[in-house]
PDB file of N, CA, C and O in Angstrom, chain B, residues numbered from 101:
ATOM      1  N   MET B 101     -17.700 -83.615 -16.491  1.00  0.00           N
ATOM      2  CA  MET B 101     -16.616 -83.802 -17.432  1.00  0.00           C
ATOM      3  C   MET B 101     -15.890 -85.131 -17.191  1.00  0.00           C
ATOM      4  O   MET B 101     -15.465 -85.777 -18.149  1.00  0.00           O
ATOM      5  N   LEU B 102     -15.742 -85.547 -15.931  1.00  0.00           N
ATOM      6  CA  LEU B 102     -15.062 -86.798 -15.622  1.00  0.00           C
ATOM      7  C   LEU B 102     -16.045 -87.938 -15.398  1.00  0.00           C
ATOM      8  O   LEU B 102     -15.681 -88.976 -14.845  1.00  0.00           O
ATOM      9  N   LYS B 103     -17.284 -87.748 -15.826  1.00  0.00           N
ATOM     10  CA  LYS B 103     -18.315 -88.762 -15.642  1.00  0.00           C
ATOM     11  C   LYS B 103     -17.885 -90.070 -16.307  1.00  0.00           C
ATOM     12  O   LYS B 103     -17.428 -90.078 -17.450  1.00  0.00           O
ATOM     13  N   GLY B 104     -18.036 -91.156 -15.583  1.00  0.00           N
ATOM     14  CA  GLY B 104     -17.676 -92.457 -16.115  1.00  0.00           C
ATOM     15  C   GLY B 104     -16.231 -92.856 -15.862  1.00  0.00           C
ATOM     16  O   GLY B 104     -15.835 -93.975 -16.191  1.00  0.00           O
ATOM     17  N   LEU B 105     -15.442 -91.967 -15.286  1.00  0.00           N
ATOM     18  CA  LEU B 105     -14.057 -92.287 -14.960  1.00  0.00           C
ATOM     19  C   LEU B 105     -13.949 -92.657 -13.491  1.00  0.00           C
ATOM     20  O   LEU B 105     -14.863 -92.397 -12.709  1.00  0.00           O
ATOM     21  N   ASP B 106     -12.828 -93.264 -13.118  1.00  0.00           N
ATOM     22  CA  ASP B 106     -12.605 -93.680 -11.728  1.00  0.00           C
ATOM     23  C   ASP B 106     -12.009 -92.569 -10.875  1.00  0.00           C
ATOM     24  O   ASP B 106     -11.371 -92.853  -9.861  1.00  0.00           O
ATOM     25  N   THR B 107     -12.197 -91.341 -11.254  1.00  0.00           N
ATOM     26  CA  THR B 107     -11.569 -90.229 -10.551  1.00  0.00           C
ATOM     27  C   THR B 107     -12.543 -89.076 -10.401  1.00  0.00           C
ATOM     28  O   THR B 107     -13.510 -88.958 -11.154  1.00  0.00           O
ATOM     29  N   ASP B 108     -12.277 -88.231  -9.423  1.00  0.00           N
ATOM     30  CA  ASP B 108     -13.132 -87.074  -9.196  1.00  0.00           C
ATOM     31  C   ASP B 108     -12.501 -85.772  -9.671  1.00  0.00           C
ATOM     32  O   ASP B 108     -13.209 -84.836 -10.044  1.00  0.00           O
ATOM     33  N   TYR B 109     -11.161 -85.708  -9.658  1.00  0.00           N
ATOM     34  CA  TYR B 109     -10.508 -84.455 -10.053  1.00  0.00           C
ATOM     35  C   TYR B 109      -9.041 -84.664 -10.415  1.00  0.00           C
ATOM     36  O   TYR B 109      -8.417 -85.647 -10.016  1.00  0.00           O
ATOM     37  N   VAL B 110      -8.515 -83.724 -11.172  1.00  0.00           N
ATOM     38  CA  VAL B 110      -7.081 -83.587 -11.427  1.00  0.00           C
ATOM     39  C   VAL B 110      -6.748 -82.113 -11.259  1.00  0.00           C
ATOM     40  O   VAL B 110      -7.599 -81.249 -11.470  1.00  0.00           O
ATOM     41  N   LEU B 111      -5.510 -81.828 -10.880  1.00  0.00           N
ATOM     42  CA  LEU B 111      -5.089 -80.445 -10.676  1.00  0.00           C
ATOM     43  C   LEU B 111      -4.053 -80.061 -11.729  1.00  0.00           C
ATOM     44  O   LEU B 111      -3.095 -80.794 -11.972  1.00  0.00           O
ATOM     45  N   GLY B 112      -4.259 -78.910 -12.343  1.00  0.00           N
ATOM     46  CA  GLY B 112      -3.312 -78.372 -13.317  1.00  0.00           C
ATOM     47  C   GLY B 112      -2.753 -77.054 -12.832  1.00  0.00           C
ATOM     48  O   GLY B 112      -2.688 -76.084 -13.588  1.00  0.00           O
ATOM     49  N   VAL B 113      -2.352 -77.013 -11.579  1.00  0.00           N
ATOM     50  CA  VAL B 113      -1.880 -75.780 -10.938  1.00  0.00           C
ATOM     51  C   VAL B 113      -0.388 -75.925 -10.658  1.00  0.00           C
ATOM     52  O   VAL B 113       0.024 -76.882 -10.002  1.00  0.00           O
ATOM     53  N   SER B 114       0.430 -74.985 -11.148  1.00  0.00           N
ATOM     54  CA  SER B 114       1.877 -75.110 -10.956  1.00  0.00           C
ATOM     55  C   SER B 114       2.350 -74.651  -9.578  1.00  0.00           C
ATOM     56  O   SER B 114       3.379 -75.127  -9.099  1.00  0.00           O
ATOM     57  N   ASN B 115       1.630 -73.747  -8.937  1.00  0.00           N
ATOM     58  CA  ASN B 115       2.032 -73.244  -7.622  1.00  0.00           C
ATOM     59  C   ASN B 115       1.828 -74.336  -6.574  1.00  0.00           C
ATOM     60  O   ASN B 115       0.707 -74.793  -6.351  1.00  0.00           O
ATOM     61  N   VAL B 116       2.928 -74.750  -5.930  1.00  0.00           N
ATOM     62  CA  VAL B 116       2.890 -75.870  -4.984  1.00  0.00           C
ATOM     63  C   VAL B 116       1.942 -75.610  -3.819  1.00  0.00           C
ATOM     64  O   VAL B 116       1.183 -76.499  -3.433  1.00  0.00           O
ATOM     65  N   LEU B 117       1.974 -74.416  -3.260  1.00  0.00           N
ATOM     66  CA  LEU B 117       1.122 -74.109  -2.104  1.00  0.00           C
ATOM     67  C   LEU B 117      -0.355 -74.117  -2.470  1.00  0.00           C
ATOM     68  O   LEU B 117      -1.184 -74.634  -1.721  1.00  0.00           O
ATOM     69  N   VAL B 118      -0.680 -73.544  -3.622  1.00  0.00           N
ATOM     70  CA  VAL B 118      -2.076 -73.531  -4.078  1.00  0.00           C
ATOM     71  C   VAL B 118      -2.530 -74.956  -4.385  1.00  0.00           C
ATOM     72  O   VAL B 118      -3.637 -75.354  -4.024  1.00  0.00           O
ATOM     73  N   ARG B 119      -1.665 -75.723  -5.057  1.00  0.00           N
ATOM     74  CA  ARG B 119      -2.003 -77.115  -5.385  1.00  0.00           C
ATOM     75  C   ARG B 119      -2.269 -77.918  -4.109  1.00  0.00           C
ATOM     76  O   ARG B 119      -3.214 -78.705  -4.056  1.00  0.00           O
ATOM     77  N   ARG B 120      -1.444 -77.723  -3.091  1.00  0.00           N
ATOM     78  CA  ARG B 120      -1.627 -78.441  -1.822  1.00  0.00           C
ATOM     79  C   ARG B 120      -2.962 -78.079  -1.177  1.00  0.00           C
ATOM     80  O   ARG B 120      -3.682 -78.958  -0.705  1.00  0.00           O
ATOM     81  N   LYS B 121      -3.295 -76.784  -1.153  1.00  0.00           N
ATOM     82  CA  LYS B 121      -4.554 -76.346  -0.529  1.00  0.00           C
ATOM     83  C   LYS B 121      -5.762 -76.906  -1.275  1.00  0.00           C
ATOM     84  O   LYS B 121      -6.730 -77.346  -0.656  1.00  0.00           O
ATOM     85  N   LEU B 122      -5.702 -76.887  -2.604  1.00  0.00           N
ATOM     86  CA  LEU B 122      -6.808 -77.438  -3.395  1.00  0.00           C
ATOM     87  C   LEU B 122      -6.951 -78.943  -3.150  1.00  0.00           C
ATOM     88  O   LEU B 122      -8.065 -79.457  -3.048  1.00  0.00           O
ATOM     89  N   ASP B 123      -5.827 -79.637  -3.059  1.00  0.00           N
ATOM     90  CA  ASP B 123      -5.862 -81.073  -2.785  1.00  0.00           C
ATOM     91  C   ASP B 123      -6.454 -81.343  -1.406  1.00  0.00           C
ATOM     92  O   ASP B 123      -7.283 -82.240  -1.254  1.00  0.00           O
ATOM     93  N   GLU B 124      -6.037 -80.579  -0.405  1.00  0.00           N
ATOM     94  CA  GLU B 124      -6.577 -80.756   0.949  1.00  0.00           C
ATOM     95  C   GLU B 124      -8.085 -80.526   0.967  1.00  0.00           C
ATOM     96  O   GLU B 124      -8.825 -81.267   1.614  1.00  0.00           O
ATOM     97  N   PHE B 125      -8.536 -79.491   0.248  1.00  0.00           N
ATOM     98  CA  PHE B 125      -9.964 -79.175   0.177  1.00  0.00           C
ATOM     99  C   PHE B 125     -10.736 -80.337  -0.458  1.00  0.00           C
ATOM    100  O   PHE B 125     -11.751 -80.784   0.077  1.00  0.00           O
ATOM    101  N   ALA B 126     -10.244 -80.821  -1.606  1.00  0.00           N
ATOM    102  CA  ALA B 126     -10.928 -81.911  -2.306  1.00  0.00           C
ATOM    103  C   ALA B 126     -10.917 -83.193  -1.474  1.00  0.00           C
ATOM    104  O   ALA B 126     -11.905 -83.927  -1.446  1.00  0.00           O
ATOM    105  N   THR B 127      -9.802 -83.460  -0.801  1.00  0.00           N
ATOM    106  CA  THR B 127      -9.692 -84.653   0.035  1.00  0.00           C
ATOM    107  C   THR B 127     -10.685 -84.604   1.189  1.00  0.00           C
ATOM    108  O   THR B 127     -11.301 -85.614   1.527  1.00  0.00           O
ATOM    109  N   GLU B 128     -10.839 -83.430   1.791  1.00  0.00           N
ATOM    110  CA  GLU B 128     -11.813 -83.267   2.880  1.00  0.00           C
ATOM    111  C   GLU B 128     -13.236 -83.550   2.411  1.00  0.00           C
ATOM    112  O   GLU B 128     -14.086 -83.967   3.197  1.00  0.00           O
ATOM    113  N   LEU B 129     -13.488 -83.319   1.126  1.00  0.00           N
ATOM    114  CA  LEU B 129     -14.808 -83.596   0.550  1.00  0.00           C
ATOM    115  C   LEU B 129     -14.950 -85.064   0.130  1.00  0.00           C
ATOM    116  O   LEU B 129     -15.993 -85.471  -0.383  1.00  0.00           O
ATOM    117  N   GLY B 130     -13.893 -85.853   0.350  1.00  0.00           N
ATOM    118  CA  GLY B 130     -13.941 -87.269  -0.004  1.00  0.00           C
ATOM    119  C   GLY B 130     -13.680 -87.551  -1.466  1.00  0.00           C
ATOM    120  O   GLY B 130     -14.029 -88.624  -1.959  1.00  0.00           O
ATOM    121  N   LYS B 131     -13.074 -86.615  -2.170  1.00  0.00           N
ATOM    122  CA  LYS B 131     -12.804 -86.782  -3.601  1.00  0.00           C
ATOM    123  C   LYS B 131     -11.488 -87.518  -3.822  1.00  0.00           C
ATOM    124  O   LYS B 131     -10.570 -87.428  -3.006  1.00  0.00           O
ATOM    125  N   GLU B 132     -11.405 -88.252  -4.939  1.00  0.00           N
ATOM    126  CA  GLU B 132     -10.218 -89.025  -5.286  1.00  0.00           C
ATOM    127  C   GLU B 132      -9.548 -88.427  -6.520  1.00  0.00           C
ATOM    128  O   GLU B 132     -10.200 -88.246  -7.548  1.00  0.00           O
ATOM    129  N   PRO B 133      -8.232 -88.111  -6.430  1.00  0.00           N
ATOM    130  CA  PRO B 133      -7.531 -87.562  -7.587  1.00  0.00           C
ATOM    131  C   PRO B 133      -7.192 -88.638  -8.610  1.00  0.00           C
ATOM    132  O   PRO B 133      -6.970 -89.799  -8.266  1.00  0.00           O
ATOM    133  N   GLY B 134      -7.156 -88.233  -9.858  1.00  0.00           N
ATOM    134  CA  GLY B 134      -6.759 -89.143 -10.925  1.00  0.00           C
ATOM    135  C   GLY B 134      -5.310 -88.922 -11.311  1.00  0.00           C
ATOM    136  O   GLY B 134      -4.651 -88.023 -10.788  1.00  0.00           O
ATOM    137  N   ILE B 135      -4.817 -89.733 -12.219  1.00  0.00           N
ATOM    138  CA  ILE B 135      -3.468 -89.609 -12.767  1.00  0.00           C
ATOM    139  C   ILE B 135      -3.619 -89.361 -14.258  1.00  0.00           C
ATOM    140  O   ILE B 135      -4.390 -90.041 -14.934  1.00  0.00           O
ATOM    141  N   VAL B 136      -2.872 -88.373 -14.774  1.00  0.00           N
ATOM    142  CA  VAL B 136      -2.919 -88.046 -16.195  1.00  0.00           C
ATOM    143  C   VAL B 136      -1.575 -88.419 -16.818  1.00  0.00           C
ATOM    144  O   VAL B 136      -0.533 -87.884 -16.439  1.00  0.00           O
ATOM    145  N   LEU B 137      -1.614 -89.342 -17.775  1.00  0.00           N
ATOM    146  CA  LEU B 137      -0.415 -89.751 -18.507  1.00  0.00           C
ATOM    147  C   LEU B 137      -0.629 -89.469 -19.985  1.00  0.00           C
ATOM    148  O   LEU B 137      -1.531 -90.038 -20.601  1.00  0.00           O
ATOM    149  N   HIS B 138       0.194 -88.595 -20.562  1.00  0.00           N
ATOM    150  CA  HIS B 138       0.128 -88.373 -22.004  1.00  0.00           C
ATOM    151  C   HIS B 138       0.545 -89.676 -22.698  1.00  0.00           C
ATOM    152  O   HIS B 138       1.383 -90.407 -22.170  1.00  0.00           O
ATOM    153  N   PRO B 139      -0.022 -89.978 -23.867  1.00  0.00           N
ATOM    154  CA  PRO B 139       0.330 -91.232 -24.552  1.00  0.00           C
ATOM    155  C   PRO B 139       1.828 -91.401 -24.820  1.00  0.00           C
ATOM    156  O   PRO B 139       2.305 -92.532 -24.919  1.00  0.00           O
ATOM    157  N   SER B 140       2.581 -90.299 -24.941  1.00  0.00           N
ATOM    158  CA  SER B 140       4.020 -90.426 -25.207  1.00  0.00           C
ATOM    159  C   SER B 140       4.855 -90.550 -23.931  1.00  0.00           C
ATOM    160  O   SER B 140       6.073 -90.702 -24.010  1.00  0.00           O
ATOM    161  N   THR B 141       4.223 -90.487 -22.761  1.00  0.00           N
ATOM    162  CA  THR B 141       4.960 -90.665 -21.506  1.00  0.00           C
ATOM    163  C   THR B 141       5.453 -92.108 -21.429  1.00  0.00           C
ATOM    164  O   THR B 141       4.683 -93.056 -21.586  1.00  0.00           O
ATOM    165  N   ARG B 142       6.746 -92.249 -21.185  1.00  0.00           N
ATOM    166  CA  ARG B 142       7.341 -93.591 -21.098  1.00  0.00           C
ATOM    167  C   ARG B 142       7.373 -94.021 -19.638  1.00  0.00           C
ATOM    168  O   ARG B 142       7.998 -93.365 -18.805  1.00  0.00           O
ATOM    169  N   VAL B 143       6.700 -95.120 -19.329  1.00  0.00           N
ATOM    170  CA  VAL B 143       6.645 -95.647 -17.964  1.00  0.00           C
ATOM    171  C   VAL B 143       7.298 -97.028 -17.973  1.00  0.00           C
ATOM    172  O   VAL B 143       6.764 -97.975 -18.549  1.00  0.00           O
ATOM    173  N   GLU B 144       8.459 -97.128 -17.328  1.00  0.00           N
ATOM    174  CA  GLU B 144       9.169 -98.402 -17.278  1.00  0.00           C
ATOM    175  C   GLU B 144       8.624 -99.281 -16.149  1.00  0.00           C
ATOM    176  O   GLU B 144       7.703 -98.877 -15.440  1.00  0.00           O
ATOM    177  N   LYS B 145       9.179-100.456 -15.983  1.00  0.00           N
ATOM    178  CA  LYS B 145       8.712-101.435 -14.992  1.00  0.00           C
ATOM    179  C   LYS B 145       8.867-100.923 -13.564  1.00  0.00           C
ATOM    180  O   LYS B 145       9.768-100.143 -13.257  1.00  0.00           O
ATOM    181  N   ARG B 146       7.971-101.381 -12.708  1.00  0.00           N
ATOM    182  CA  ARG B 146       8.010-101.137 -11.261  1.00  0.00           C
ATOM    183  C   ARG B 146       8.067 -99.647 -10.903  1.00  0.00           C
ATOM    184  O   ARG B 146       8.793 -99.252  -9.992  1.00  0.00           O
ATOM    185  N   VAL B 147       7.312 -98.838 -11.612  1.00  0.00           N
ATOM    186  CA  VAL B 147       7.211 -97.402 -11.317  1.00  0.00           C
ATOM    187  C   VAL B 147       6.010 -97.183 -10.407  1.00  0.00           C
ATOM    188  O   VAL B 147       4.931 -97.719 -10.658  1.00  0.00           O
ATOM    189  N   ALA B 148       6.193 -96.399  -9.357  1.00  0.00           N
ATOM    190  CA  ALA B 148       5.101 -96.057  -8.436  1.00  0.00           C
ATOM    191  C   ALA B 148       4.714 -94.602  -8.671  1.00  0.00           C
ATOM    192  O   ALA B 148       5.534 -93.698  -8.511  1.00  0.00           O
ATOM    193  N   ILE B 149       3.457 -94.384  -9.051  1.00  0.00           N
ATOM    194  CA  ILE B 149       2.960 -93.034  -9.319  1.00  0.00           C
ATOM    195  C   ILE B 149       1.927 -92.684  -8.261  1.00  0.00           C
ATOM    196  O   ILE B 149       0.931 -93.387  -8.093  1.00  0.00           O
ATOM    197  N   GLY B 150       2.175 -91.586  -7.549  1.00  0.00           N
ATOM    198  CA  GLY B 150       1.243 -91.137  -6.520  1.00  0.00           C
ATOM    199  C   GLY B 150      -0.024 -90.566  -7.126  1.00  0.00           C
ATOM    200  O   GLY B 150      -0.031 -90.185  -8.297  1.00  0.00           O
ATOM    201  N   PRO B 151      -1.092 -90.501  -6.354  1.00  0.00           N
ATOM    202  CA  PRO B 151      -2.354 -89.949  -6.827  1.00  0.00           C
ATOM    203  C   PRO B 151      -2.176 -88.512  -7.305  1.00  0.00           C
ATOM    204  O   PRO B 151      -1.458 -87.731  -6.682  1.00  0.00           O
ATOM    205  N   GLY B 152      -2.823 -88.171  -8.398  1.00  0.00           N
ATOM    206  CA  GLY B 152      -2.819 -86.797  -8.874  1.00  0.00           C
ATOM    207  C   GLY B 152      -1.662 -86.426  -9.769  1.00  0.00           C
ATOM    208  O   GLY B 152      -1.553 -85.270 -10.176  1.00  0.00           O
ATOM    209  N   GLY B 153      -0.789 -87.372 -10.092  1.00  0.00           N
ATOM    210  CA  GLY B 153       0.344 -87.071 -10.969  1.00  0.00           C
ATOM    211  C   GLY B 153      -0.131 -86.645 -12.352  1.00  0.00           C
ATOM    212  O   GLY B 153      -1.100 -87.189 -12.881  1.00  0.00           O
ATOM    213  N   VAL B 154       0.565 -85.661 -12.937  1.00  0.00           N
ATOM    214  CA  VAL B 154       0.240 -85.174 -14.280  1.00  0.00           C
ATOM    215  C   VAL B 154       1.527 -85.209 -15.101  1.00  0.00           C
ATOM    216  O   VAL B 154       2.494 -84.524 -14.771  1.00  0.00           O
ATOM    217  N   PHE B 155       1.540 -86.008 -16.174  1.00  0.00           N
ATOM    218  CA  PHE B 155       2.741 -86.226 -16.966  1.00  0.00           C
ATOM    219  C   PHE B 155       2.478 -85.833 -18.416  1.00  0.00           C
ATOM    220  O   PHE B 155       1.651 -86.434 -19.101  1.00  0.00           O
ATOM    221  N   MET B 156       3.198 -84.813 -18.864  1.00  0.00           N
ATOM    222  CA  MET B 156       3.008 -84.231 -20.184  1.00  0.00           C
ATOM    223  C   MET B 156       3.827 -85.003 -21.230  1.00  0.00           C
ATOM    224  O   MET B 156       4.546 -85.939 -20.881  1.00  0.00           O
ATOM    225  N   PRO B 157       3.720 -84.611 -22.520  1.00  0.00           N
ATOM    226  CA  PRO B 157       4.462 -85.307 -23.576  1.00  0.00           C
ATOM    227  C   PRO B 157       5.967 -85.319 -23.313  1.00  0.00           C
ATOM    228  O   PRO B 157       6.539 -84.325 -22.865  1.00  0.00           O
ATOM    229  N   GLY B 158       6.597 -86.458 -23.596  1.00  0.00           N
ATOM    230  CA  GLY B 158       8.045 -86.563 -23.525  1.00  0.00           C
ATOM    231  C   GLY B 158       8.623 -86.884 -22.163  1.00  0.00           C
ATOM    232  O   GLY B 158       9.844 -86.859 -22.008  1.00  0.00           O
ATOM    233  N   VAL B 159       7.800 -87.185 -21.168  1.00  0.00           N
ATOM    234  CA  VAL B 159       8.302 -87.526 -19.831  1.00  0.00           C
ATOM    235  C   VAL B 159       8.745 -88.989 -19.829  1.00  0.00           C
ATOM    236  O   VAL B 159       8.107 -89.842 -20.445  1.00  0.00           O
ATOM    237  N   ASN B 160       9.846 -89.267 -19.127  1.00  0.00           N
ATOM    238  CA  ASN B 160      10.368 -90.622 -18.998  1.00  0.00           C
ATOM    239  C   ASN B 160      10.409 -91.000 -17.522  1.00  0.00           C
ATOM    240  O   ASN B 160      11.163 -90.410 -16.749  1.00  0.00           O
ATOM    241  N   LEU B 161       9.604 -91.978 -17.132  1.00  0.00           N
ATOM    242  CA  LEU B 161       9.606 -92.487 -15.757  1.00  0.00           C
ATOM    243  C   LEU B 161      10.432 -93.764 -15.752  1.00  0.00           C
ATOM    244  O   LEU B 161       9.974 -94.811 -16.210  1.00  0.00           O
ATOM    245  N   GLN B 162      11.649 -93.671 -15.234  1.00  0.00           N
ATOM    246  CA  GLN B 162      12.596 -94.780 -15.293  1.00  0.00           C
ATOM    247  C   GLN B 162      12.237 -95.894 -14.317  1.00  0.00           C
ATOM    248  O   GLN B 162      11.513 -95.683 -13.344  1.00  0.00           O
ATOM    249  N   GLU B 163      12.759 -97.084 -14.600  1.00  0.00           N
ATOM    250  CA  GLU B 163      12.466 -98.279 -13.803  1.00  0.00           C
ATOM    251  C   GLU B 163      12.687 -98.034 -12.314  1.00  0.00           C
ATOM    252  O   GLU B 163      13.702 -97.468 -11.905  1.00  0.00           O
ATOM    253  N   CYS B 164      11.724 -98.468 -11.519  1.00  0.00           N
ATOM    254  CA  CYS B 164      11.736 -98.380 -10.049  1.00  0.00           C
ATOM    255  C   CYS B 164      11.603 -96.955  -9.519  1.00  0.00           C
ATOM    256  O   CYS B 164      11.812 -96.730  -8.327  1.00  0.00           O
ATOM    257  N   ALA B 165      11.263 -95.993 -10.364  1.00  0.00           N
ATOM    258  CA  ALA B 165      11.069 -94.618  -9.893  1.00  0.00           C
ATOM    259  C   ALA B 165       9.821 -94.540  -9.024  1.00  0.00           C
ATOM    260  O   ALA B 165       8.882 -95.317  -9.198  1.00  0.00           O
ATOM    261  N   SER B 166       9.819 -93.605  -8.095  1.00  0.00           N
ATOM    262  CA  SER B 166       8.668 -93.358  -7.232  1.00  0.00           C
ATOM    263  C   SER B 166       8.346 -91.870  -7.300  1.00  0.00           C
ATOM    264  O   SER B 166       9.183 -91.029  -6.972  1.00  0.00           O
ATOM    265  N   VAL B 167       7.129 -91.553  -7.729  1.00  0.00           N
ATOM    266  CA  VAL B 167       6.713 -90.167  -7.913  1.00  0.00           C
ATOM    267  C   VAL B 167       5.590 -89.878  -6.927  1.00  0.00           C
ATOM    268  O   VAL B 167       4.615 -90.626  -6.857  1.00  0.00           O
ATOM    269  N   GLY B 168       5.720 -88.803  -6.169  1.00  0.00           N
ATOM    270  CA  GLY B 168       4.778 -88.489  -5.099  1.00  0.00           C
ATOM    271  C   GLY B 168       3.441 -87.940  -5.555  1.00  0.00           C
ATOM    272  O   GLY B 168       3.160 -87.848  -6.750  1.00  0.00           O
ATOM    273  N   ARG B 169       2.634 -87.584  -4.593  1.00  0.00           N
ATOM    274  CA  ARG B 169       1.276 -87.084  -4.777  1.00  0.00           C
ATOM    275  C   ARG B 169       1.276 -85.747  -5.516  1.00  0.00           C
ATOM    276  O   ARG B 169       2.002 -84.826  -5.142  1.00  0.00           O
ATOM    277  N   HIS B 170       0.469 -85.645  -6.552  1.00  0.00           N
ATOM    278  CA  HIS B 170       0.260 -84.424  -7.335  1.00  0.00           C
ATOM    279  C   HIS B 170       1.540 -83.839  -7.918  1.00  0.00           C
ATOM    280  O   HIS B 170       1.695 -82.620  -7.985  1.00  0.00           O
ATOM    281  N   VAL B 171       2.457 -84.704  -8.337  1.00  0.00           N
ATOM    282  CA  VAL B 171       3.684 -84.233  -8.981  1.00  0.00           C
ATOM    283  C   VAL B 171       3.402 -84.013 -10.459  1.00  0.00           C
ATOM    284  O   VAL B 171       2.948 -84.928 -11.145  1.00  0.00           O
ATOM    285  N   PRO B 172       3.669 -82.792 -10.965  1.00  0.00           N
ATOM    286  CA  PRO B 172       3.558 -82.552 -12.401  1.00  0.00           C
ATOM    287  C   PRO B 172       4.933 -82.722 -13.051  1.00  0.00           C
ATOM    288  O   PRO B 172       5.946 -82.366 -12.449  1.00  0.00           O
ATOM    289  N   ALA B 173       4.980 -83.256 -14.262  1.00  0.00           N
ATOM    290  CA  ALA B 173       6.236 -83.372 -14.999  1.00  0.00           C
ATOM    291  C   ALA B 173       5.980 -82.954 -16.439  1.00  0.00           C
ATOM    292  O   ALA B 173       5.016 -83.399 -17.064  1.00  0.00           O
ATOM    293  N   SER B 174       6.855 -82.092 -16.962  1.00  0.00           N
ATOM    294  CA  SER B 174       6.679 -81.605 -18.328  1.00  0.00           C
ATOM    295  C   SER B 174       7.676 -82.272 -19.267  1.00  0.00           C
ATOM    296  O   SER B 174       8.569 -82.997 -18.827  1.00  0.00           O
ATOM    297  N   GLY B 175       7.515 -82.021 -20.561  1.00  0.00           N
ATOM    298  CA  GLY B 175       8.325 -82.638 -21.596  1.00  0.00           C
ATOM    299  C   GLY B 175       9.814 -82.545 -21.333  1.00  0.00           C
ATOM    300  O   GLY B 175      10.324 -81.503 -20.921  1.00  0.00           O
ATOM    301  N   GLY B 176      10.506 -83.652 -21.576  1.00  0.00           N
ATOM    302  CA  GLY B 176      11.941 -83.709 -21.362  1.00  0.00           C
ATOM    303  C   GLY B 176      12.322 -84.075 -19.943  1.00  0.00           C
ATOM    304  O   GLY B 176      13.502 -84.277 -19.656  1.00  0.00           O
ATOM    305  N   SER B 177      11.349 -84.165 -19.046  1.00  0.00           N
ATOM    306  CA  SER B 177      11.637 -84.543 -17.656  1.00  0.00           C
ATOM    307  C   SER B 177      11.928 -86.031 -17.580  1.00  0.00           C
ATOM    308  O   SER B 177      11.341 -86.837 -18.302  1.00  0.00           O
ATOM    309  N   SER B 178      12.844 -86.373 -16.692  1.00  0.00           N
ATOM    310  CA  SER B 178      13.158 -87.769 -16.441  1.00  0.00           C
ATOM    311  C   SER B 178      13.096 -87.997 -14.945  1.00  0.00           C
ATOM    312  O   SER B 178      13.687 -87.243 -14.172  1.00  0.00           O
ATOM    313  N   CYS B 179      12.389 -89.022 -14.537  1.00  0.00           N
ATOM    314  CA  CYS B 179      12.269 -89.354 -13.114  1.00  0.00           C
ATOM    315  C   CYS B 179      13.057 -90.627 -12.869  1.00  0.00           C
ATOM    316  O   CYS B 179      12.551 -91.727 -13.090  1.00  0.00           O
ATOM    317  N   PRO B 180      14.316 -90.482 -12.407  1.00  0.00           N
ATOM    318  CA  PRO B 180      15.151 -91.663 -12.178  1.00  0.00           C
ATOM    319  C   PRO B 180      14.813 -92.340 -10.863  1.00  0.00           C
ATOM    320  O   PRO B 180      14.024 -91.827 -10.069  1.00  0.00           O
ATOM    321  N   THR B 181      15.416 -93.493 -10.641  1.00  0.00           N
ATOM    322  CA  THR B 181      15.214 -94.233  -9.394  1.00  0.00           C
ATOM    323  C   THR B 181      15.899 -93.543  -8.242  1.00  0.00           C
ATOM    324  O   THR B 181      15.838 -94.023  -7.110  1.00  0.00           O
TER     325      THR B 181
END
């Protein structure tokens, strides 16, 4: 399904503990997580997005924000500096 992309997997799991275990498992296998940005996600200047981030419609990543590994954000979310 991800053939031809620069990534091996993305996680769509809301449970933090399960998401962490799945990430650890995939990392041990040498897999690289991708980042999912919906086209309506607003990304301002100098934003740092960690591997595995998933951003749904209506998310606003404000200037100089830093988002960690496998952070999911849903519509209406704002990630300030």
